[in-house]
XYZ file of C-alpha atoms in Angstrom:
445
model
C -1.567 3.851 -9.467
C -1.535 0.098 -9.480
C -2.543 -1.537 -12.749
C -2.468 1.704 -14.768
C -0.240 2.870 -17.593
C 0.299 6.498 -18.560
C -1.987 6.141 -21.525
C -4.877 4.872 -19.435
C -7.658 6.955 -18.023
C -6.536 7.518 -14.439
C -8.959 9.218 -12.089
C -7.399 9.747 -8.714
C -10.003 11.159 -6.346
C -8.982 12.654 -3.041
C -12.533 13.023 -1.776
C -13.846 15.317 0.894
C -16.769 15.240 3.356
C -17.843 18.693 2.131
C -17.292 19.341 -1.562
C -15.887 22.698 -2.612
C -14.238 22.319 -6.002
C -12.819 19.440 -7.980
C -9.561 20.159 -9.764
C -9.115 18.256 -13.020
C -5.850 17.757 -14.784
C -6.291 16.929 -18.506
C -4.039 14.862 -20.762
C -2.318 17.995 -22.150
C -1.686 19.321 -18.600
C -4.535 21.851 -18.865
C -6.509 22.472 -15.716
C -10.268 22.672 -15.078
C -12.189 23.388 -11.921
C -15.715 22.186 -11.276
C -17.711 19.364 -9.813
C -17.661 15.823 -11.154
C -21.268 14.591 -11.464
C -20.853 11.214 -13.126
C -18.484 8.886 -14.849
C -19.995 6.197 -17.086
C -18.647 2.751 -18.031
C -17.040 4.178 -21.182
C -15.095 6.722 -19.143
C -17.163 9.794 -20.114
C -16.902 12.426 -17.401
C -19.720 14.863 -16.762
C -18.510 18.098 -15.123
C -20.369 21.190 -13.998
C -18.199 24.272 -14.318
C -18.447 28.042 -14.178
C -17.063 27.963 -17.706
C -20.362 26.716 -19.106
C -24.033 27.065 -18.321
C -24.463 23.397 -19.414
C -22.515 20.471 -17.982
C -19.251 19.719 -19.768
C -18.822 16.189 -21.202
C -15.161 15.149 -21.236
C -14.481 12.255 -23.573
C -12.688 9.093 -22.420
C -8.955 9.649 -22.128
C -9.254 13.435 -21.711
C -9.057 13.410 -17.890
C -5.805 12.336 -16.214
C -6.586 13.268 -12.649
C -9.421 14.672 -10.522
C -8.618 16.020 -7.044
C -11.193 16.880 -4.377
C -10.708 18.961 -1.267
C -9.558 16.888 1.656
C -11.905 16.144 4.608
C -11.179 18.205 7.690
C -10.938 15.059 9.792
C -10.808 11.397 8.956
C -11.863 8.764 11.495
C -9.801 5.603 12.055
C -10.956 2.876 9.618
C -12.410 -0.335 10.973
C -9.999 -3.016 12.129
C -11.464 -5.796 9.930
C -10.887 -6.313 6.212
C -13.342 -8.552 4.326
C -12.082 -10.273 1.165
C -14.800 -11.315 -1.268
C -14.662 -14.240 -3.661
C -13.839 -11.909 -6.591
C -10.831 -10.480 -4.717
C -12.420 -7.212 -3.662
C -11.739 -5.856 -0.170
C -14.136 -4.105 2.208
C -13.171 -2.490 5.555
C -15.973 -3.068 8.082
C -16.890 -3.954 11.640
C -18.275 -7.476 12.024
C -21.688 -7.589 13.760
C -22.661 -11.227 13.365
C -22.404 -14.366 11.251
C -24.700 -17.381 10.857
C -24.953 -20.223 8.334
C -26.234 -17.905 5.598
C -25.008 -14.308 6.017
C -22.412 -12.000 7.472
C -23.776 -8.748 8.866
C -21.290 -5.877 9.022
C -21.247 -2.138 9.643
C -19.194 0.070 7.340
C -18.346 3.669 8.293
C -19.148 5.099 4.862
C -21.773 2.778 3.337
C -23.723 1.872 6.480
C -24.896 -1.706 7.423
C -24.496 -4.447 4.825
C -25.525 -8.075 4.663
C -23.136 -10.296 2.700
C -24.093 -13.846 1.712
C -21.682 -16.377 3.157
C -20.961 -17.777 -0.263
C -19.436 -14.442 -1.316
C -16.845 -14.517 1.486
C -13.223 -15.564 0.913
C -11.566 -14.343 4.148
C -11.685 -12.058 7.150
C -8.561 -10.242 8.377
C -8.656 -8.820 11.905
C -6.384 -6.354 13.633
C -6.029 -4.221 10.495
C -4.920 -0.686 11.356
C -3.542 2.165 9.358
C 0.190 2.108 9.136
C 1.855 4.751 11.287
C 3.996 7.106 9.210
C 7.278 7.833 10.977
C 8.442 10.424 8.439
C 7.317 11.971 5.157
C 9.428 14.529 3.272
C 11.761 16.080 2.585
C 10.380 19.323 3.958
C 13.625 21.308 3.674
C 17.369 20.736 3.490
C 18.036 21.882 7.013
C 16.204 18.906 8.593
C 18.907 16.666 7.159
C 22.400 16.881 8.638
C 25.018 17.540 5.974
C 28.738 16.670 5.989
C 29.925 20.278 6.096
C 33.090 19.193 4.246
C 32.601 21.455 1.222
C 30.202 23.626 -0.742
C 28.688 20.707 -2.690
C 25.805 19.047 -0.886
C 22.055 18.312 -1.174
C 19.828 21.354 -1.740
C 16.062 21.546 -1.421
C 14.229 22.289 -4.679
C 10.594 21.588 -5.603
C 10.023 19.229 -2.627
C 13.142 17.209 -3.455
C 16.756 16.968 -2.409
C 18.967 17.616 -5.396
C 22.721 17.565 -5.935
C 25.022 18.661 -8.713
C 28.121 16.800 -7.623
C 28.998 14.617 -4.568
C 26.626 15.040 -1.603
C 25.863 13.489 1.753
C 22.948 13.951 4.224
C 21.658 11.922 7.160
C 18.835 11.947 9.691
C 18.026 9.945 12.780
C 14.532 8.481 13.383
C 12.713 6.324 15.870
C 12.617 3.301 13.581
C 10.555 0.257 14.597
C 12.074 -3.198 14.250
C 9.891 -3.621 11.124
C 9.629 -0.645 8.809
C 9.037 0.368 5.209
C 11.313 2.852 3.493
C 10.049 4.528 0.294
C 11.696 7.103 -1.959
C 11.946 8.170 -5.598
C 15.322 8.461 -7.353
C 15.776 10.649 -10.449
C 18.992 11.310 -12.346
C 20.715 12.802 -15.386
C 23.154 10.718 -17.454
C 23.704 7.846 -14.959
C 22.541 7.304 -11.367
C 25.028 7.263 -8.560
C 23.174 6.637 -5.268
C 23.931 4.937 -1.966
C 20.925 4.960 0.420
C 21.956 3.640 3.876
C 19.291 2.496 6.328
C 19.303 1.011 9.840
C 22.430 3.196 10.017
C 23.794 3.993 13.509
C 25.228 7.263 12.128
C 28.585 6.732 13.887
C 31.761 8.556 12.726
C 32.825 7.536 9.269
C 36.035 5.953 10.535
C 34.243 3.486 12.849
C 33.243 -0.057 11.791
C 29.515 -0.035 11.169
C 26.498 -2.403 10.931
C 23.863 -1.243 8.452
C 22.170 -1.942 5.093
C 22.395 0.083 1.930
C 20.932 0.251 -1.569
C 23.442 1.037 -4.290
C 22.304 2.096 -7.758
C 24.705 3.083 -10.535
C 25.489 2.329 -14.163
C 26.370 -1.295 -13.239
C 22.921 -2.004 -11.741
C 21.038 -2.091 -8.455
C 22.036 -3.966 -5.317
C 21.157 -4.137 -1.632
C 24.173 -4.903 0.563
C 24.922 -5.606 4.199
C 27.830 -3.755 5.802
C 29.189 -5.423 8.943
C 31.539 -4.352 11.719
C 32.888 -7.876 12.130
C 33.789 -10.646 9.694
C 33.328 -9.960 5.993
C 32.853 -6.253 5.599
C 30.380 -6.195 2.692
C 27.903 -8.908 1.641
C 25.177 -8.938 -0.989
C 21.559 -9.328 0.118
C 19.917 -8.786 -3.300
C 21.555 -8.269 -6.692
C 19.308 -7.240 -9.597
C 20.116 -7.076 -13.283
C 18.329 -3.772 -13.449
C 20.562 -1.122 -15.091
C 19.549 2.487 -15.757
C 18.407 1.485 -19.279
C 15.523 -0.381 -17.638
C 14.146 2.952 -16.519
C 13.840 5.120 -19.660
C 12.353 8.081 -17.746
C 15.526 8.225 -15.601
C 13.406 7.736 -12.523
C 12.426 4.837 -10.255
C 10.175 4.484 -7.228
C 11.816 2.314 -4.523
C 10.147 0.525 -1.608
C 12.167 -1.549 0.848
C 10.401 -3.544 3.547
C 12.757 -4.244 6.401
C 11.897 -6.961 8.895
C 14.594 -6.963 11.558
C 12.685 -9.570 13.568
C 13.282 -12.197 10.875
C 16.338 -10.596 9.194
C 14.503 -10.347 5.868
C 14.264 -7.547 3.313
C 11.744 -7.211 0.445
C 12.255 -4.850 -2.509
C 9.734 -3.259 -4.847
C 10.507 -1.050 -7.843
C 7.774 1.076 -9.428
C 5.184 -0.855 -7.421
C 6.288 -4.289 -8.598
C 7.958 -6.882 -6.320
C 11.564 -7.610 -7.214
C 12.299 -10.269 -4.642
C 13.395 -10.822 -1.075
C 16.662 -11.461 0.672
C 17.947 -12.689 3.992
C 20.546 -10.806 6.013
C 23.671 -13.013 5.666
C 25.051 -11.836 8.983
C 22.045 -13.187 10.876
C 21.933 -10.556 13.592
C 20.312 -7.455 12.015
C 21.674 -3.936 12.468
C 20.028 -1.910 15.240
C 20.675 1.609 13.940
C 17.894 4.127 13.412
C 19.419 6.484 10.829
C 19.027 7.068 7.125
C 21.917 8.424 5.013
C 21.619 9.779 1.497
C 24.771 9.755 -0.603
C 25.608 10.479 -4.215
C 29.039 10.296 -5.776
C 28.027 11.593 -9.194
C 30.353 14.183 -10.739
C 29.333 17.814 -11.258
C 27.007 18.238 -14.226
C 25.056 15.021 -13.513
C 22.102 16.113 -11.325
C 20.809 13.525 -8.840
C 17.465 13.865 -7.051
C 15.684 12.150 -4.139
C 12.049 12.873 -3.377
C 8.986 11.288 -1.787
C 10.906 9.912 1.221
C 8.529 8.022 3.494
C 9.180 5.755 6.510
C 6.278 3.762 7.950
C 5.605 0.934 10.329
C 5.499 -2.560 8.839
C 3.635 -5.526 10.285
C 3.855 -8.544 8.005
C 1.787 -10.931 10.124
C -1.427 -10.402 8.127
C 0.442 -10.568 4.803
C 2.160 -13.793 5.879
C -1.098 -15.402 6.993
C -2.814 -14.566 3.701
C 0.043 -15.928 1.652
C 0.559 -19.227 3.472
C -0.826 -22.621 2.527
C -4.225 -22.814 4.204
C -4.721 -26.548 3.734
C -8.057 -28.078 2.721
C -9.942 -25.488 0.594
C -13.259 -27.230 1.252
C -13.284 -26.338 4.954
C -13.082 -23.134 6.901
C -9.751 -22.294 8.535
C -8.977 -20.075 11.496
C -5.567 -18.649 12.513
C -5.160 -17.092 15.964
C -2.956 -14.124 16.853
C -0.579 -16.658 18.398
C -0.326 -18.576 15.099
C -2.521 -21.518 16.269
C -4.418 -23.046 13.303
C -7.668 -24.949 13.100
C -9.713 -26.392 10.230
C -13.449 -27.081 10.354
C -16.330 -24.647 10.201
C -16.948 -21.187 11.639
C -20.494 -21.745 12.775
C -21.291 -18.394 14.284
C -20.102 -14.970 15.289
C -22.323 -13.513 18.043
C -22.304 -10.533 20.349
C -20.598 -11.185 23.641
C -20.181 -9.128 26.796
C -16.735 -7.896 25.671
C -17.259 -7.928 21.896
C -17.868 -10.521 19.182
C -17.407 -14.193 20.099
C -16.359 -16.710 17.427
C -17.693 -20.257 17.635
C -15.517 -22.583 15.563
C -16.184 -26.322 15.224
C -12.799 -27.937 14.757
C -12.265 -31.204 12.942
C -10.314 -32.523 15.918
C -12.606 -31.944 18.905
C -16.244 -32.279 19.759
C -16.881 -29.030 21.642
C -16.661 -25.852 19.536
C -13.897 -23.415 20.229
C -14.906 -20.035 21.640
C -12.554 -17.180 20.794
C -12.824 -13.438 21.167
C -12.162 -11.164 18.211
C -8.961 -9.997 19.879
C -7.646 -13.593 19.648
C -8.384 -14.049 15.929
C -6.010 -13.043 13.099
C -7.488 -14.611 9.982
C -10.534 -16.631 8.898
C -10.578 -18.374 5.523
C -13.949 -19.604 4.269
C -14.530 -22.858 2.446
C -14.125 -22.491 -1.270
C -17.236 -21.599 -3.245
C -17.845 -21.057 -6.928
C -17.096 -17.513 -8.152
C -20.265 -15.461 -7.995
C -19.227 -13.159 -10.807
C -20.361 -14.189 -14.289
C -17.647 -14.921 -16.831
C -16.943 -12.035 -19.138
C -18.676 -9.493 -16.907
C -16.815 -6.185 -17.058
C -16.526 -3.788 -14.150
C -14.247 -1.009 -15.421
C -13.947 1.088 -12.250
C -12.156 0.353 -9.001
C -13.144 2.384 -5.952
C -10.336 2.529 -3.392
C -11.745 3.047 0.072
C -10.081 4.285 3.240
C -8.652 1.423 5.259
C -7.287 -0.602 2.282
C -10.713 -1.214 0.721
C -11.016 -1.929 -3.000
C -14.314 -2.498 -4.882
C -14.688 -3.011 -8.633
C -17.918 -1.445 -9.798
C -19.851 -0.354 -12.895
C -20.583 3.292 -13.712
C -20.482 5.759 -10.780
C -22.574 8.833 -9.979
C -21.239 11.598 -7.733
C -23.349 13.884 -5.575
C -22.523 16.174 -2.680
C -23.624 13.552 -0.187
C -21.973 10.517 -1.735
C -21.011 8.147 -4.539
C -23.575 5.757 -5.947
C -22.388 2.605 -7.707
C -23.378 -1.011 -8.281
C -21.169 -3.877 -7.132
C -21.511 -7.355 -8.697
C -21.780 -9.078 -5.293
C -22.866 -6.340 -2.839
C -25.448 -4.791 -5.127
C -26.286 -1.071 -5.112
C -24.021 0.957 -2.837
C -24.065 4.573 -1.653
C -20.712 5.588 -0.163
C -19.887 8.898 1.404
C -17.371 10.935 -0.593
C -15.075 11.153 2.432
C -14.871 7.310 2.440
C -13.480 7.010 -1.096
C -9.740 7.549 -1.455
C -9.451 6.959 -5.225
C -11.168 5.815 -8.405
C -9.340 4.027 -11.212
C -10.505 3.219 -14.709
C -9.367 -0.283 -15.582
C -8.569 -1.818 -18.898
C -10.225 -5.231 -19.516
C -8.298 -8.107 -17.884
C -6.215 -5.703 -15.809
C -5.146 -7.428 -12.590
C -6.020 -5.392 -9.571
C -3.629 -5.265 -6.628
C -4.634 -4.251 -3.090
C -2.803 -1.289 -1.606
C -0.201 -2.097 1.044
């Protein structure tokens, strides 16, 4: 998980609406089954188990992972993401706003009132990313070259090869998509992962992208059917020695609307590149290739393709102007500075009243017209040196840093430095992380 090292206490909680049994993985790979009752600020885990008449107390560092049974059904998270002044994120439905407070309704913690001074931004139109594909599920779903006995085989939820191999699959790729996968190798890697591939016969000129990773390093290239055949999009000085476990998690964000690609390795951004051809490839296929010799096993697992909408990310990252005023960005990229005076109930949903610096009458906009609201800068509400060692990750991209947590069958109780005491249903919590002091916390994408 983000911000964690293998030596840290990592508690990944896949929480259910109805609790049956919690499966704990300990640091030595031993397994325990029971019910987590509490986790204190020091990381001490209290577990009730059939192994003992009394609760078991597991010392900090003993527990690597806790898994809960999954909820039978999960509702769609709210379409608004609230960012607090300390960087925490809360999915919610906006009810109203005045000069003092924002009233919201959360699906798993009920109604909340948040002082306006604790607000950093509101992001609207937030929806769960649609997953186009997650696998591999078997080798047969991927078309193989049929040119010889050596090809990808399916083992332990991964495609593996002992020698040269090729496989491909066609998808319904959106113009903007995210491609994730994990590469693992013996000796040296030898991978070519083609994407936006039209999957035409190998002899035909082709337009596509591909990631190449071998002993020389890692590179993303553009293959073109006209002009210069191969061009570099991104070249990294990351050789296999940079990955001592002989494994790397890859995430490529492909924006064919703007001809830009972003690369992340092991959850960390490695940079962005622009398609040098200008006109992006239109193919919808993925091809998996290894040219490693026999005796050097290559493996691909955790392949995931999802939709990618960078509008919200772009709005959050851009220069918002004067930090001492509110700012509003519309879905059409119109921008105003001034003050958001009110959010009130309208006949067709919330209505935003925004007093712009450049006109007398306030603007009236529906929620459907608003992308982002930035609030005027305020002093951080969290006291310096205050430690909140746990991060609750909520469904819908939520992230709250809290003090010690208590678990019961009907929910999780915790105290947040800005929101105060919270009781959240177990089904609403996706994960819990134990953080080292000063650990930067990154929102999930």
